[in-house]
Amino acid sequence: MPDLVPLIKVALFERFGERLEIDADLAGIDEIARISTHRVHRRYLAREISPQLMRLLCACALSAPSKSDLQQADIVVVRDKSKIEAIADLLPEMPWLRETAVFLVFLANGRRLSKICQMRDKPFPNDHLDLLFNATVDAAIVMTTFLRAAEAVGLGCCPISVIRDHAAVVSELLALPDKVIPVAGMCLGWPAEEGRISPRLSLGTTVHEDRFADDNLDAAINAYDHRRAAIRPYRGQREPQRFGQSDFYGWSEDKARQYAVPLRTDFGAFVRSKNFRLD
Ligand SMILES: Cc1cc2nc3c(=O)[nH]c(=O)nc-3n(C[C@H](O)[C@H](O)[C@H](O)COP(=O)(O)O)c2cc1C
């Protein structure tokens, strides 16, 4: 195996702007290398993924830990091209949906548990926000574990939360019943390009020692904006007609513009319509 330590160090320096000390004798260094060099993939080769491999990846994903062993996450594997096309038609700004070999939808399933209580003739006094929260967290962990397994075999992934902009349509298309909602979709395929590391906020910003602290947030964000712009500058500015052209356009300007418009304001209504309680 090639010496993975330099690879990991370079990736993490690009990601966080920090030179980490790494013990070359660490067990599982190959897994650390894959995790640290992660990048999203949005271009795929026209190559199938076998049903056996999909089954293996789903089995790995669903081997993830589950809150109280409640097992409240499900996966829909969408292979039907007409269904993938129908979802792609909803999201013309994301042409990678047209290249995906299969499309996955990770579900929060609060239905099974309430049915089990019925089956076993028990009351179900836990129909409140925590049901949704637990199922959503499980679904996110299953999605992440799927991504880890898929990247281990050389596949590329792109989670797609924008399906929630069309939650009711996607729900109808996939026949999702009450108390089952899509948390995120995922494009999956054999990568057509290498992809690039996406720099993150410094570890000093997001890793807290013993207590939460964000006293130097402004300085940390400004520093991150400049570090990131030097490696991966934005190709264009969001909504210049509304916000003008910034001389310096960094991550925080982009995210502030993105969240200066209402997004998915009907999602709560959708979740309530699926009979989840939000209180
Ligand atoms: C929950 C979740 C939802 C996402 N939704 C989308 C999406 O709808 N469309 C998209 O192109 N990328 C989506 N992404 C991919 C992110 O944009 C990507 O992970 C981020 O830019 C960081 O890049 P990296 O994964 O290469 O580090 C999503 C990622 C996550 C974790």
XYZ file of C-alpha atoms and ligand atoms in Angstrom:
310
model
C 0.000 0.000 0.000
C 1.404 3.474 -0.830
C 2.298 5.647 2.128
C -1.052 7.209 2.888
C 0.109 9.619 5.577
C 1.362 12.355 3.189
C -1.894 12.052 1.204
C -3.976 12.505 4.349
C -1.866 15.426 5.528
C -2.197 17.243 2.216
C -5.975 16.652 2.095
C -6.500 17.894 5.638
C -4.274 20.901 5.111
C -6.329 21.816 2.051
C -9.532 21.182 3.988
C -8.758 22.965 7.272
C -5.565 24.957 6.720
C -3.905 22.979 9.503
C -0.955 20.579 9.477
C -2.002 17.578 11.543
C 0.376 15.122 13.184
C -0.494 11.599 12.014
C 0.977 8.364 13.350
C 1.906 6.220 10.334
C 1.301 3.029 12.365
C -2.290 3.941 13.137
C -4.694 1.059 12.479
C -7.231 1.704 9.715
C -5.112 4.332 8.022
C -6.671 3.395 4.646
C -10.138 4.240 5.960
C -8.840 7.508 7.413
C -7.385 8.280 3.981
C -10.728 7.711 2.256
C -12.651 9.771 4.803
C -10.191 12.669 4.785
C -10.005 12.831 0.976
C -13.785 12.739 0.552
C -15.247 14.863 -2.197
C -18.726 15.075 -3.678
C -19.110 13.717 -7.227
C -21.577 15.180 -9.687
C -20.372 13.667 -12.986
C -20.703 9.944 -13.651
C -19.717 7.430 -16.329
C -22.494 5.655 -18.246
C -21.796 2.450 -16.333
C -24.279 0.363 -14.391
C -24.021 -0.556 -10.727
C -24.889 -4.205 -10.250
C -27.883 -5.138 -8.072
C -25.523 -7.281 -5.921
C -23.313 -4.274 -5.206
C -26.348 -2.101 -4.420
C -27.542 -4.776 -1.993
C -24.122 -4.867 -0.295
C -23.999 -1.068 0.021
C -27.528 -0.934 1.467
C -26.611 -3.689 3.941
C -23.507 -1.719 4.995
C -25.534 1.493 5.305
C -28.166 -0.192 7.442
C -25.444 -1.632 9.674
C -25.060 1.900 11.030
C -25.918 2.530 14.685
C -29.578 3.198 15.362
C -31.108 5.203 18.201
C -32.396 2.729 20.873
C -32.145 0.027 18.175
C -35.431 1.441 16.845
C -34.309 1.130 13.175
C -36.292 4.066 11.873
C -34.409 4.717 8.604
C -35.289 3.186 5.224
C -33.807 3.500 1.739
C -35.673 3.655 -1.577
C -33.445 2.515 -4.447
C -34.874 4.132 -7.574
C -33.759 2.329 -10.732
C -36.841 3.065 -12.853
C -35.531 5.561 -15.415
C -38.919 7.232 -15.795
C -39.007 7.951 -12.055
C -35.437 9.278 -12.078
C -36.389 11.477 -15.051
C -39.470 12.725 -13.206
C -37.306 13.735 -10.218
C -34.656 15.252 -12.537
C -37.404 17.307 -14.234
C -38.193 18.867 -10.832
C -34.556 19.958 -10.415
C -33.322 21.328 -13.774
C -30.597 23.271 -11.934
C -29.007 19.918 -10.986
C -28.227 18.126 -14.277
C -26.274 15.441 -12.380
C -29.613 13.761 -11.731
C -29.701 12.877 -15.433
C -26.375 11.023 -15.201
C -26.974 9.064 -12.014
C -26.947 5.285 -12.412
C -29.491 4.909 -9.621
C -31.153 7.457 -7.373
C -31.505 6.793 -3.667
C -33.893 8.348 -1.213
C -33.177 8.082 2.501
C -36.346 8.061 4.569
C -37.200 8.902 8.151
C -39.745 6.246 9.094
C -41.820 7.012 12.182
C -44.571 4.678 10.979
C -43.110 1.295 11.857
C -42.776 2.038 15.564
C -46.360 3.236 15.953
C -47.528 0.125 14.009
C -45.470 -2.114 16.310
C -47.196 -0.551 19.324
C -50.541 -1.312 17.652
C -49.443 -4.877 16.816
C -48.428 -5.470 20.418
C -51.525 -3.756 21.741
C -49.653 -0.974 23.511
C -50.351 2.750 23.771
C -48.076 5.104 21.813
C -47.708 8.273 23.890
C -44.510 9.290 22.033
C -46.063 10.845 18.984
C -44.230 14.185 19.275
C -41.205 16.002 17.864
C -38.742 13.435 19.199
C -40.215 10.740 16.899
C -39.388 12.865 13.864
C -36.012 13.852 15.270
C -34.918 10.273 16.041
C -36.005 8.966 12.660
C -34.334 11.875 10.837
C -31.055 11.420 12.706
C -31.094 7.675 11.931
C -31.742 8.412 8.249
C -28.836 10.886 8.143
C -26.491 8.342 9.744
C -27.604 5.645 7.292
C -27.051 8.042 4.385
C -23.557 8.903 5.597
C -22.698 5.242 6.101
C -23.946 4.489 2.586
C -21.689 7.244 1.255
C -18.712 5.819 3.153
C -19.325 2.314 1.777
C -19.907 3.607 -1.761
C -16.725 5.691 -1.733
C -14.792 2.669 -0.406
C -15.632 0.699 -3.571
C -14.800 3.659 -5.812
C -18.289 5.050 -6.420
C -19.049 8.762 -6.288
C -22.020 10.255 -4.429
C -23.931 13.487 -4.258
C -26.568 13.815 -1.518
C -29.596 15.759 -2.768
C -31.595 17.574 -0.116
C -33.228 19.769 -2.745
C -35.772 16.993 -3.304
C -37.378 18.427 -0.157
C -38.287 21.523 -2.215
C -40.738 19.129 -3.888
C -41.413 16.883 -0.907
C -45.094 16.259 -1.686
C -44.408 15.302 -5.336
C -41.500 13.013 -4.386
C -43.619 11.488 -1.650
C -46.399 10.741 -4.143
C -43.955 9.337 -6.710
C -42.453 6.933 -4.156
C -45.799 6.081 -2.494
C -44.623 7.291 0.915
C -47.339 6.785 3.536
C -48.090 8.745 6.706
C -45.141 9.272 9.068
C -42.587 8.505 6.338
C -40.700 11.459 4.841
C -37.690 11.883 2.552
C -34.643 13.247 4.384
C -32.374 13.419 1.342
C -31.850 11.854 -2.049
C -28.509 10.732 -3.444
C -27.010 10.517 -6.921
C -24.641 7.602 -7.296
C -22.307 6.517 -10.059
C -18.786 5.669 -11.172
C -17.029 9.049 -11.109
C -16.263 10.674 -14.462
C -13.824 13.080 -12.818
C -11.641 13.109 -9.774
C -13.512 15.822 -7.882
C -11.885 18.330 -5.562
C -11.470 18.790 -1.844
C -13.866 21.378 -0.471
C -12.233 23.505 2.265
C -14.067 23.655 5.584
C -14.138 26.112 8.464
C -11.044 25.766 10.639
C -11.109 23.120 13.364
C -10.695 26.011 15.811
C -14.146 27.212 14.701
C -16.019 23.923 14.869
C -14.221 21.826 17.490
C -14.826 23.094 21.026
C -12.746 22.111 24.040
C -14.759 21.419 27.189
C -17.238 24.227 26.488
C -18.777 26.016 23.537
C -17.054 29.209 22.420
C -17.450 31.417 19.359
C -15.920 34.643 20.636
C -13.701 35.100 17.574
C -16.270 34.076 15.022
C -16.020 37.156 12.774
C -12.250 36.840 12.464
C -12.488 33.078 11.939
C -15.084 33.479 9.164
C -13.052 36.201 7.437
C -9.915 34.051 7.604
C -11.801 31.049 6.205
C -13.287 33.135 3.392
C -9.798 34.191 2.283
C -8.201 30.751 2.698
C -11.010 29.188 0.707
C -11.044 31.860 -2.001
C -7.322 31.245 -2.602
C -7.996 27.541 -3.274
C -11.541 27.433 -4.643
C -12.890 30.840 -5.613
C -16.564 31.017 -6.577
C -17.111 31.108 -10.345
C -20.006 33.545 -10.067
C -21.888 35.655 -7.553
C -25.396 34.788 -6.387
C -28.173 37.172 -7.470
C -25.975 40.184 -8.404
C -29.074 42.091 -9.589
C -30.387 42.055 -5.995
C -27.188 42.103 -3.951
C -24.731 43.830 -6.305
C -21.203 42.710 -7.224
C -18.899 42.205 -4.252
C -15.237 43.080 -4.792
C -14.374 40.070 -2.676
C -16.864 37.203 -2.860
C -16.231 34.590 -0.188
C -18.111 31.667 1.330
C -19.874 33.768 3.965
C -21.127 36.258 1.370
C -22.440 33.365 -0.712
C -24.154 31.651 2.224
C -25.603 34.943 3.507
C -27.063 35.615 0.035
C -28.369 32.046 -0.183
C -30.168 32.348 3.143
C -31.419 35.903 2.544
C -34.309 34.410 0.555
C -37.039 32.225 2.073
C -36.308 28.547 1.465
C -38.634 25.570 1.870
C -41.050 27.529 4.039
C -43.752 24.924 3.310
C -41.708 22.002 4.644
C -43.248 22.142 8.129
C -46.704 21.958 6.564
C -45.603 18.924 4.507
C -44.221 17.150 7.596
C -47.467 17.883 9.485
C -49.475 16.608 6.503
C -47.572 13.322 6.924
C -48.955 13.161 10.447
C -45.711 13.906 12.255
C -46.169 16.221 15.223
C -43.757 19.120 15.515
C -44.372 19.967 19.164
C -27.574 16.528 3.584
C -26.888 17.002 2.324
C -27.640 17.507 1.295
C -27.043 17.921 0.106
N -27.842 18.346 -0.926
C -27.279 18.663 -2.114
C -28.102 18.992 -3.225
O -29.325 19.063 -3.124
N -27.502 19.228 -4.415
C -26.141 19.154 -4.571
O -25.661 19.348 -5.683
N -25.329 18.849 -3.526
C -25.858 18.592 -2.308
N -25.065 18.225 -1.257
C -23.602 18.161 -1.435
C -22.922 19.368 -0.780
O -23.096 20.495 -1.587
C -21.428 19.057 -0.573
O -21.310 17.973 0.323
C -20.710 20.286 -0.019
O -20.633 21.283 -1.012
C -19.309 19.966 0.467
O -18.563 19.330 -0.556
P -17.845 17.956 -0.294
O -18.884 16.939 0.046
O -17.115 17.624 -1.580
O -16.873 18.161 0.830
C -25.631 17.843 -0.043
C -24.864 17.354 1.018
C -25.485 16.927 2.189
C -24.630 16.377 3.309
